[in-house]
mmCIF file of C-alpha atoms in Angstrom:
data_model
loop_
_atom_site.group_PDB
_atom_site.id
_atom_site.type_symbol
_atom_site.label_atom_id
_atom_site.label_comp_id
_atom_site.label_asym_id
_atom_site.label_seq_id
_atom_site.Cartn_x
_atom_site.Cartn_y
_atom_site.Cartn_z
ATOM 1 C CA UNK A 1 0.000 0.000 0.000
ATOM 2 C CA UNK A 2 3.064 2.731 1.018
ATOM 3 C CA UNK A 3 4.324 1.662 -2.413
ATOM 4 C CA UNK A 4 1.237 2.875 -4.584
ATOM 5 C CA UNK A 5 0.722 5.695 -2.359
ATOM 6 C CA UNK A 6 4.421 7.091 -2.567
ATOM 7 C CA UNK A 7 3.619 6.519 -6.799
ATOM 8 C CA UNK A 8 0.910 8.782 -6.314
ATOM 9 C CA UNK A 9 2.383 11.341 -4.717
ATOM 10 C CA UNK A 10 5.348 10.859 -7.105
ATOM 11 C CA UNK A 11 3.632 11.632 -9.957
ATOM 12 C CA UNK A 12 2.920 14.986 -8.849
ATOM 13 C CA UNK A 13 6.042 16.376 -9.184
ATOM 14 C CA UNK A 14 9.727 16.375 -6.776
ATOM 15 C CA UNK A 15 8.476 15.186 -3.450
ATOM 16 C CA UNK A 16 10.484 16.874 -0.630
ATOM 17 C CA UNK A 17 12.020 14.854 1.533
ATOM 18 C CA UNK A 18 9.522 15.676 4.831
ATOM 19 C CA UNK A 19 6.688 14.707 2.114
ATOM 20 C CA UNK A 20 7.578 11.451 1.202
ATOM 21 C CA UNK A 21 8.578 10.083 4.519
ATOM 22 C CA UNK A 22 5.135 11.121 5.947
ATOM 23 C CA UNK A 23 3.324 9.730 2.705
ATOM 24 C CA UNK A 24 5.080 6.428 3.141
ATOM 25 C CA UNK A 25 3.487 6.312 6.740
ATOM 26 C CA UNK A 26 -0.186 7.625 5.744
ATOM 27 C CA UNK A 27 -0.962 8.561 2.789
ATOM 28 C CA UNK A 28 -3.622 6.416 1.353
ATOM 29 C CA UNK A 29 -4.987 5.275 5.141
ATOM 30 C CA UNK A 30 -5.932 9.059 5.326
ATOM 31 C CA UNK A 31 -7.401 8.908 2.274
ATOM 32 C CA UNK A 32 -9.033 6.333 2.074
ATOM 33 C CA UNK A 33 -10.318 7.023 5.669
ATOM 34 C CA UNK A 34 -12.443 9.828 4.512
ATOM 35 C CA UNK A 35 -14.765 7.528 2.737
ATOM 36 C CA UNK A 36 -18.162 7.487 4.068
ATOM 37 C CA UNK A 37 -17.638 11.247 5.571
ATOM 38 C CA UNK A 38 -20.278 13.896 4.818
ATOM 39 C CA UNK A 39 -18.837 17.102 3.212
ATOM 40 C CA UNK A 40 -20.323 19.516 4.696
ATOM 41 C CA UNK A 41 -21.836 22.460 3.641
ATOM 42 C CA UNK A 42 -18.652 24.189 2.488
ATOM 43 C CA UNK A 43 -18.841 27.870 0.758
ATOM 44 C CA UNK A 44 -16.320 28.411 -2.420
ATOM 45 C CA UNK A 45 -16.342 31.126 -4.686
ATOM 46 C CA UNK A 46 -17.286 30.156 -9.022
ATOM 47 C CA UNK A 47 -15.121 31.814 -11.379
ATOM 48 C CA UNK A 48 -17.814 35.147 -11.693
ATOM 49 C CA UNK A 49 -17.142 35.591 -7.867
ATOM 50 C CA UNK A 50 -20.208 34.293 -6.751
ATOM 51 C CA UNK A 51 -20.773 31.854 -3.813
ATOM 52 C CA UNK A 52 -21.285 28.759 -4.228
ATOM 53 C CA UNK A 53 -22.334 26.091 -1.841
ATOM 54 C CA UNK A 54 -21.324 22.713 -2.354
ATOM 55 C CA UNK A 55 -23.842 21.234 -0.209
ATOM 56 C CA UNK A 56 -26.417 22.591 -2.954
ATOM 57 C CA UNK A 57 -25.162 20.123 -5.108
ATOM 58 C CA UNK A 58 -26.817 17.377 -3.302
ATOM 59 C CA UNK A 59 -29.080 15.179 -5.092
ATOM 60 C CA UNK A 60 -26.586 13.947 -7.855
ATOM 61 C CA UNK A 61 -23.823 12.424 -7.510
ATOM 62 C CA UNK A 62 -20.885 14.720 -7.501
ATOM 63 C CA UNK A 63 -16.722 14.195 -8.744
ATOM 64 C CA UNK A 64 -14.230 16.552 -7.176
ATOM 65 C CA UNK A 65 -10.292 17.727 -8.325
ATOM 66 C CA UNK A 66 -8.327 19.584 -6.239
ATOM 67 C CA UNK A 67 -5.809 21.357 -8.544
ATOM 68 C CA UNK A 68 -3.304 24.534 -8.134
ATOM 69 C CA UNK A 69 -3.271 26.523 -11.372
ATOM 70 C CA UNK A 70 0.258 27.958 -11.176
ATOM 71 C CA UNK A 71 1.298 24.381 -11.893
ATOM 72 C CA UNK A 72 2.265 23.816 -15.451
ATOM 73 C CA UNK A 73 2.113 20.098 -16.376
ATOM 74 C CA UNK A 74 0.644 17.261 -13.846
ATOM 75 C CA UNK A 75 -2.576 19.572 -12.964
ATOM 76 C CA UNK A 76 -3.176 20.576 -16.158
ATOM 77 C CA UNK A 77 -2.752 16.978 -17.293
ATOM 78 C CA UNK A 78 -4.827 15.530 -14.799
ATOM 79 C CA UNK A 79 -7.878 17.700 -15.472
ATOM 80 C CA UNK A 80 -7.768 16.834 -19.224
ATOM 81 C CA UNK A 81 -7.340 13.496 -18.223
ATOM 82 C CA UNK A 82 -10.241 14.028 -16.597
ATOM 83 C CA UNK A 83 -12.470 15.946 -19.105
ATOM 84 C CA UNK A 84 -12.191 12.777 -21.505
ATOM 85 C CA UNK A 85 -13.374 10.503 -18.937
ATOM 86 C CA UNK A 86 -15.867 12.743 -17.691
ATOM 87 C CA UNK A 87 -16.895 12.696 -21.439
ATOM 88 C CA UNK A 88 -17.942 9.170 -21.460
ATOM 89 C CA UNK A 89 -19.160 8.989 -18.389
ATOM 90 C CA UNK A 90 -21.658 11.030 -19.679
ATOM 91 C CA UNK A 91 -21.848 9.653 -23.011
ATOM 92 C CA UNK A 92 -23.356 6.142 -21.046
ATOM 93 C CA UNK A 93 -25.241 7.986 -17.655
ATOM 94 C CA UNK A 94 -26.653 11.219 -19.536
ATOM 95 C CA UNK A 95 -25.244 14.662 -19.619
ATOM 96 C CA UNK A 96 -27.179 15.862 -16.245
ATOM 97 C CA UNK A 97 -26.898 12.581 -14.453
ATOM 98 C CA UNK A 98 -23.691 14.063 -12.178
ATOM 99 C CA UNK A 99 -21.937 17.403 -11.462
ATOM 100 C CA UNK A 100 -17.879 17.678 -11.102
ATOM 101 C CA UNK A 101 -15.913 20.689 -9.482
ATOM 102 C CA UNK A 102 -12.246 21.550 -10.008
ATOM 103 C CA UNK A 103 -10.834 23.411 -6.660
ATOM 104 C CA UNK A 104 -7.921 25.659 -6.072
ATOM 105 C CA UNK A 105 -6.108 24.974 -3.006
ATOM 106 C CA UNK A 106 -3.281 27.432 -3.299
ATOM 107 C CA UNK A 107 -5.611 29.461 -1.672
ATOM 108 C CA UNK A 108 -3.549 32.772 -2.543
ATOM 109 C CA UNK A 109 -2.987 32.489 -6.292
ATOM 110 C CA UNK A 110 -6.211 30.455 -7.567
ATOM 111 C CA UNK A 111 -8.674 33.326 -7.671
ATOM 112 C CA UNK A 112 -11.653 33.266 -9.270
ATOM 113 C CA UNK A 113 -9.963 34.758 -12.058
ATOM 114 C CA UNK A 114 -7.338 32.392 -12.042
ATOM 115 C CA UNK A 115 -9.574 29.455 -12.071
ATOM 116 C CA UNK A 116 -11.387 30.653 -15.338
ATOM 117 C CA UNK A 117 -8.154 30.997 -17.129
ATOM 118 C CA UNK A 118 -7.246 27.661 -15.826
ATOM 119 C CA UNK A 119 -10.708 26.223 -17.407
ATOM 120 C CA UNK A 120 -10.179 28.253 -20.482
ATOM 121 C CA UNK A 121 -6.291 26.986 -21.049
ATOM 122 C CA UNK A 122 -7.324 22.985 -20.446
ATOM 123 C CA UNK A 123 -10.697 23.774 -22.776
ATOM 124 C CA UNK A 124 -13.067 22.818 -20.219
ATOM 125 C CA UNK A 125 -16.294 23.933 -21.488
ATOM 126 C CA UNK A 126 -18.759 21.279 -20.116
ATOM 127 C CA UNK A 127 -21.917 22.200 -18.817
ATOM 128 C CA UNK A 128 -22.254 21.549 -14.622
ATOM 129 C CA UNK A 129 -18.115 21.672 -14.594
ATOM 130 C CA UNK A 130 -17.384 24.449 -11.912
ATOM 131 C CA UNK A 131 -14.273 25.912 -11.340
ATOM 132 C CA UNK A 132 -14.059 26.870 -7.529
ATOM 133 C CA UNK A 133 -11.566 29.111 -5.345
ATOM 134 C CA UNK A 134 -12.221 29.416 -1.546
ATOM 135 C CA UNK A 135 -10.647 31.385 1.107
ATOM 136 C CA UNK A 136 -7.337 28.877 3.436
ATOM 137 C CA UNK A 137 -9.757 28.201 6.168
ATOM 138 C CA UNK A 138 -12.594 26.243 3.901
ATOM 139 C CA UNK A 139 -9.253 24.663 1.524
ATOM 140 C CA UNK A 140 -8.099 23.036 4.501
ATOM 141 C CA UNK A 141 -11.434 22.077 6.028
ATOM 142 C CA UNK A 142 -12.595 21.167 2.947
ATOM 143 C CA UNK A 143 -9.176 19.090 2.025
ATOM 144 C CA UNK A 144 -9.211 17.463 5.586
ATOM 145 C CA UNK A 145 -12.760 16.292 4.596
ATOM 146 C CA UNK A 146 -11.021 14.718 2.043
ATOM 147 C CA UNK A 147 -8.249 13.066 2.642
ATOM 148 C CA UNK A 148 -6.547 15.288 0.266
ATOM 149 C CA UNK A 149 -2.666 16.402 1.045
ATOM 150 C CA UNK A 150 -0.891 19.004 -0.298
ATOM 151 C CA UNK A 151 2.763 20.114 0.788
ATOM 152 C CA UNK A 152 4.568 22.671 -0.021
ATOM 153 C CA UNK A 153 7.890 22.364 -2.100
ATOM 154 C CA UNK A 154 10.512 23.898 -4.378
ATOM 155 C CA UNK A 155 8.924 23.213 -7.635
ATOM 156 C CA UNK A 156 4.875 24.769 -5.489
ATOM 157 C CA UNK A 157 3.139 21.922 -4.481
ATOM 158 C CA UNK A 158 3.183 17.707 -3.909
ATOM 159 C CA UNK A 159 0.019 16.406 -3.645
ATOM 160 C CA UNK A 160 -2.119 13.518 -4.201
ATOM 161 C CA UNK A 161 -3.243 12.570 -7.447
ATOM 162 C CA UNK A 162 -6.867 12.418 -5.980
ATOM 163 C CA UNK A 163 -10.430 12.386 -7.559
ATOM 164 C CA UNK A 164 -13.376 11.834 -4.970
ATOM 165 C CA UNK A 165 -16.906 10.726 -5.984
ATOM 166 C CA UNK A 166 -19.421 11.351 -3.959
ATOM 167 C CA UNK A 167 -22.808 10.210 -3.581
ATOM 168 C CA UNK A 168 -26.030 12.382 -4.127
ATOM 169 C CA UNK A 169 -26.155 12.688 -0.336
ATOM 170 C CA UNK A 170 -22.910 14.056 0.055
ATOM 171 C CA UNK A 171 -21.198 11.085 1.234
ATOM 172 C CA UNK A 172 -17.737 9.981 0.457
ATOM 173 C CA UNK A 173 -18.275 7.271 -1.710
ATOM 174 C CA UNK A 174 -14.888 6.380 -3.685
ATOM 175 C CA UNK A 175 -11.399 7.659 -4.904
ATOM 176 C CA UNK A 176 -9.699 7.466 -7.767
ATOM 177 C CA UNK A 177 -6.302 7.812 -8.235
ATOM 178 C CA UNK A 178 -3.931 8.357 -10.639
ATOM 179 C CA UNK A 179 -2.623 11.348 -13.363
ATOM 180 C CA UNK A 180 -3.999 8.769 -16.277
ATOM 181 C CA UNK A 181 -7.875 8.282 -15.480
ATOM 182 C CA UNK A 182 -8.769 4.781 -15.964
ATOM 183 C CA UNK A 183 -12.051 4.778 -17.708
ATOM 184 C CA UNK A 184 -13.866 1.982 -15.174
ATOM 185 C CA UNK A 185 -12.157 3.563 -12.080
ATOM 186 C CA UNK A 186 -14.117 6.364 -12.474
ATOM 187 C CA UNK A 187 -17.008 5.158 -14.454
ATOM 188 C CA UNK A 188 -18.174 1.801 -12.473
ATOM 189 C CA UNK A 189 -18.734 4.003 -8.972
ATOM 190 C CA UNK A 190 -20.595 6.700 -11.160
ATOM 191 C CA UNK A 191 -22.863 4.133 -12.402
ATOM 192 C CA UNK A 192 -23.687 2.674 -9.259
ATOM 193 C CA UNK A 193 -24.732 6.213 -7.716
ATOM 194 C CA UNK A 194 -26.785 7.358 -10.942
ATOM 195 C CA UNK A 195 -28.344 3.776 -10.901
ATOM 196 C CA UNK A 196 -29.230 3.740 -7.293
ATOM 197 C CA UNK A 197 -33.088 4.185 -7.397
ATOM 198 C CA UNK A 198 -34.933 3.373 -4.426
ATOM 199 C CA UNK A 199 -38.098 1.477 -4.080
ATOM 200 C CA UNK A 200 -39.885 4.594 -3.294
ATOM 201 C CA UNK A 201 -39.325 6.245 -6.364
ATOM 202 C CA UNK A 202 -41.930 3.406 -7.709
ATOM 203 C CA UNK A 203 -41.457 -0.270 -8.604
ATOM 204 C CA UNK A 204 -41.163 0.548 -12.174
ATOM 205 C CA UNK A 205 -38.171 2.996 -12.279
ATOM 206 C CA UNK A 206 -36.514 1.182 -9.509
ATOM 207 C CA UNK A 207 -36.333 -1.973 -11.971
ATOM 208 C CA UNK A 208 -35.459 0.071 -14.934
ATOM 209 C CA UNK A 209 -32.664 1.766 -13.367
ATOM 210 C CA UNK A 210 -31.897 -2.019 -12.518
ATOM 211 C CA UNK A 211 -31.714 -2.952 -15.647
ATOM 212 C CA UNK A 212 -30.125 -0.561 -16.859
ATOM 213 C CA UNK A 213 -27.063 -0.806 -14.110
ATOM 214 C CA UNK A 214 -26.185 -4.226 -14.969
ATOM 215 C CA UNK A 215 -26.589 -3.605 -19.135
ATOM 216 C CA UNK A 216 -24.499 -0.996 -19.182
ATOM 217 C CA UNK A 217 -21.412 -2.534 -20.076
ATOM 218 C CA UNK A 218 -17.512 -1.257 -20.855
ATOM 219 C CA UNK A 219 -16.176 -1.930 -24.046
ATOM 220 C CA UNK A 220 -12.448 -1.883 -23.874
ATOM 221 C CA UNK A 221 -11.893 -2.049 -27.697
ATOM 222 C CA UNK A 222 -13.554 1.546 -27.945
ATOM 223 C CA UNK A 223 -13.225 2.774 -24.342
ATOM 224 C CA UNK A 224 -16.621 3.300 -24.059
ATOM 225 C CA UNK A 225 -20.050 2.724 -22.499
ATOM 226 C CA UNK A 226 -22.324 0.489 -24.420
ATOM 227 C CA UNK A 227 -25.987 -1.165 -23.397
ATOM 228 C CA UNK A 228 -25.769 -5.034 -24.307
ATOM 229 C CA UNK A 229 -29.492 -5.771 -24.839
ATOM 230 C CA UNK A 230 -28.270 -9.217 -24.921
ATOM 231 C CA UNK A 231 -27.862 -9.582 -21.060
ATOM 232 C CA UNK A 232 -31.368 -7.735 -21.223
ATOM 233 C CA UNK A 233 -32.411 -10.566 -23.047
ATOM 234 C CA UNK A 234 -31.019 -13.272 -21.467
ATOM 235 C CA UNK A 235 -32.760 -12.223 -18.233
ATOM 236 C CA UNK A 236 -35.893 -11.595 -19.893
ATOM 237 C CA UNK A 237 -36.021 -15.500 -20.931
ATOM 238 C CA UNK A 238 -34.490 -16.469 -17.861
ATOM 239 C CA UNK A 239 -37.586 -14.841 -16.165
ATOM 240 C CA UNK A 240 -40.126 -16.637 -19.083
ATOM 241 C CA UNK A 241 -37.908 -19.941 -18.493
ATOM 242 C CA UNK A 242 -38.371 -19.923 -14.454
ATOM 243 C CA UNK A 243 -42.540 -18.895 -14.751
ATOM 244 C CA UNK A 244 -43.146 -21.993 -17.449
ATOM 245 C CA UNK A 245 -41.344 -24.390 -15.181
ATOM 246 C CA UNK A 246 -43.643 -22.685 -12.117
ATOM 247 C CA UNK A 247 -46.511 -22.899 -14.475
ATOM 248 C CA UNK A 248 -46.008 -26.646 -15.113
ATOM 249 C CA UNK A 249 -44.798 -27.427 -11.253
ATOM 250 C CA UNK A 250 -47.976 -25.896 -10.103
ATOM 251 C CA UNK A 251 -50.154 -27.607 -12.699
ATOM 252 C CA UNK A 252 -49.102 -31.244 -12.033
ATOM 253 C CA UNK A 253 -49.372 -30.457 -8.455
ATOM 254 C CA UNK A 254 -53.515 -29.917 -8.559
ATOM 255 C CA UNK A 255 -53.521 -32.844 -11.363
ATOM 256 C CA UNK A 256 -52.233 -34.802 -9.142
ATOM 257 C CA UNK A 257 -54.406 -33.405 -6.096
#
């Protein structure tokens, strides 16, 4: 586990020595010990300067960056990264079926302004994308929350190659890691979340969404999202298979009464 988490950290440019020794120690326990937190109801700032609460974004499920913008390669790289993948997420779930945020956590630099430029240089132009600064109390708050660590070193900032997914009640629900997105990493938890319709909602949507969960398939040859009416199908004479063998168990049972 120290070995993937000191990768991670790795990746995001020359760790400092203090850095890397406390990674190898904690790294991914303290991330991976934020799952299941709630994330408050933490205010941020979008790039017009506006608040924004994130807690308003409850009700789908939500994917969150943290990023500094004065870095010049791995941040930018993992938010295009990220854009692709976000891409066919949506491509399979629907274009409304989750939000993402991109934070600044150098506090001091990533303004408002600052974060559109970042948007604008990555080309970043997907609707219910938000680019978010916030003052240092509610970065660290917010990054505690998290289980996202930053440290400060010659070259700005090591960090954690971190993407969080969180569930449409503001839970914790999974992280990804990694510059390079994997497709399913991201995708699979998404799915689950977007799929996740209660019985209340009504027998009939609860079953579609069902269905639809366990048909919507990966296809590695394209790298996309695909639904295989096959399994579809397969369940649907499954079902007709089962209710003629009931039929006929029930039958001989009063013939034989």
């Amino acid at each position: 586990m120290f070995r993937l988490a000191l990768l991670i950290l790795l990746t995001c440019g020359a760790v400092s020595a203090g850095a890397a020794t406390y990674e190898r120690k904690s790294a991914l326990d303290i991330s991976q010990a934020a799952l299941g937190r709630d994330i408050g109801k933490h205010v941020l700032r979008d790039t017009s300067g506006q608040s924004f609460v994130l807690s308003s974004q409850r009700g789908k499920p939500l994917v969150i960056s943290m990023i500094y913008t004065s870095c010049h390669h791995v941040c930018p790289l993992i938010t295009k990264n990220l854009a692709k993948t976000v891409e066919i997420a949506r491509d399979a779930l629907g274009t409304d079926a989750f939000e993402v945020v991109t934070i600044g956590f150098d506090w001091q630099v990533d303004t408002p302004e600052q974060m559109r430029s970042y948007a604008a240089a990555q080309g970043v132009r997907a609707p219910n994308w938000y680019f978010l600064s916030a003052d240092g109390g509610t970065v660290e708050a917010l990054a505690g929350v998290l289980g996202f660590q930053y440290f400060p070193s010659a070259a700005g900032f090591d960090h954690l190659a971190q993407t969080t997914i969180v569930g449409r009640d503001g839970i914790v629900y999974r992280q990804v890691y990694g510059v390079e997105i994997d497709t399913q990493s991201l995708v699979e938890p998404l799915k689950e979340l977007v799929f996740d319709t209660p019985r209340s909602a009504g027998l009939l949507q609860h079953w579609a969404s069902t269905f639809k969960l366990f048909c919507t398939v990966y296809d590695p040859t394209r790298d996309r999202y695909r639904f295989d009416y096959s399994i579809l199908m397969t369940i649907l004479a499954g079902s007709l298979s089962l209710g003629a063998v009931a039929f006929f168990v029930v039958r001989e049972w009063g013939q034989s009464r």
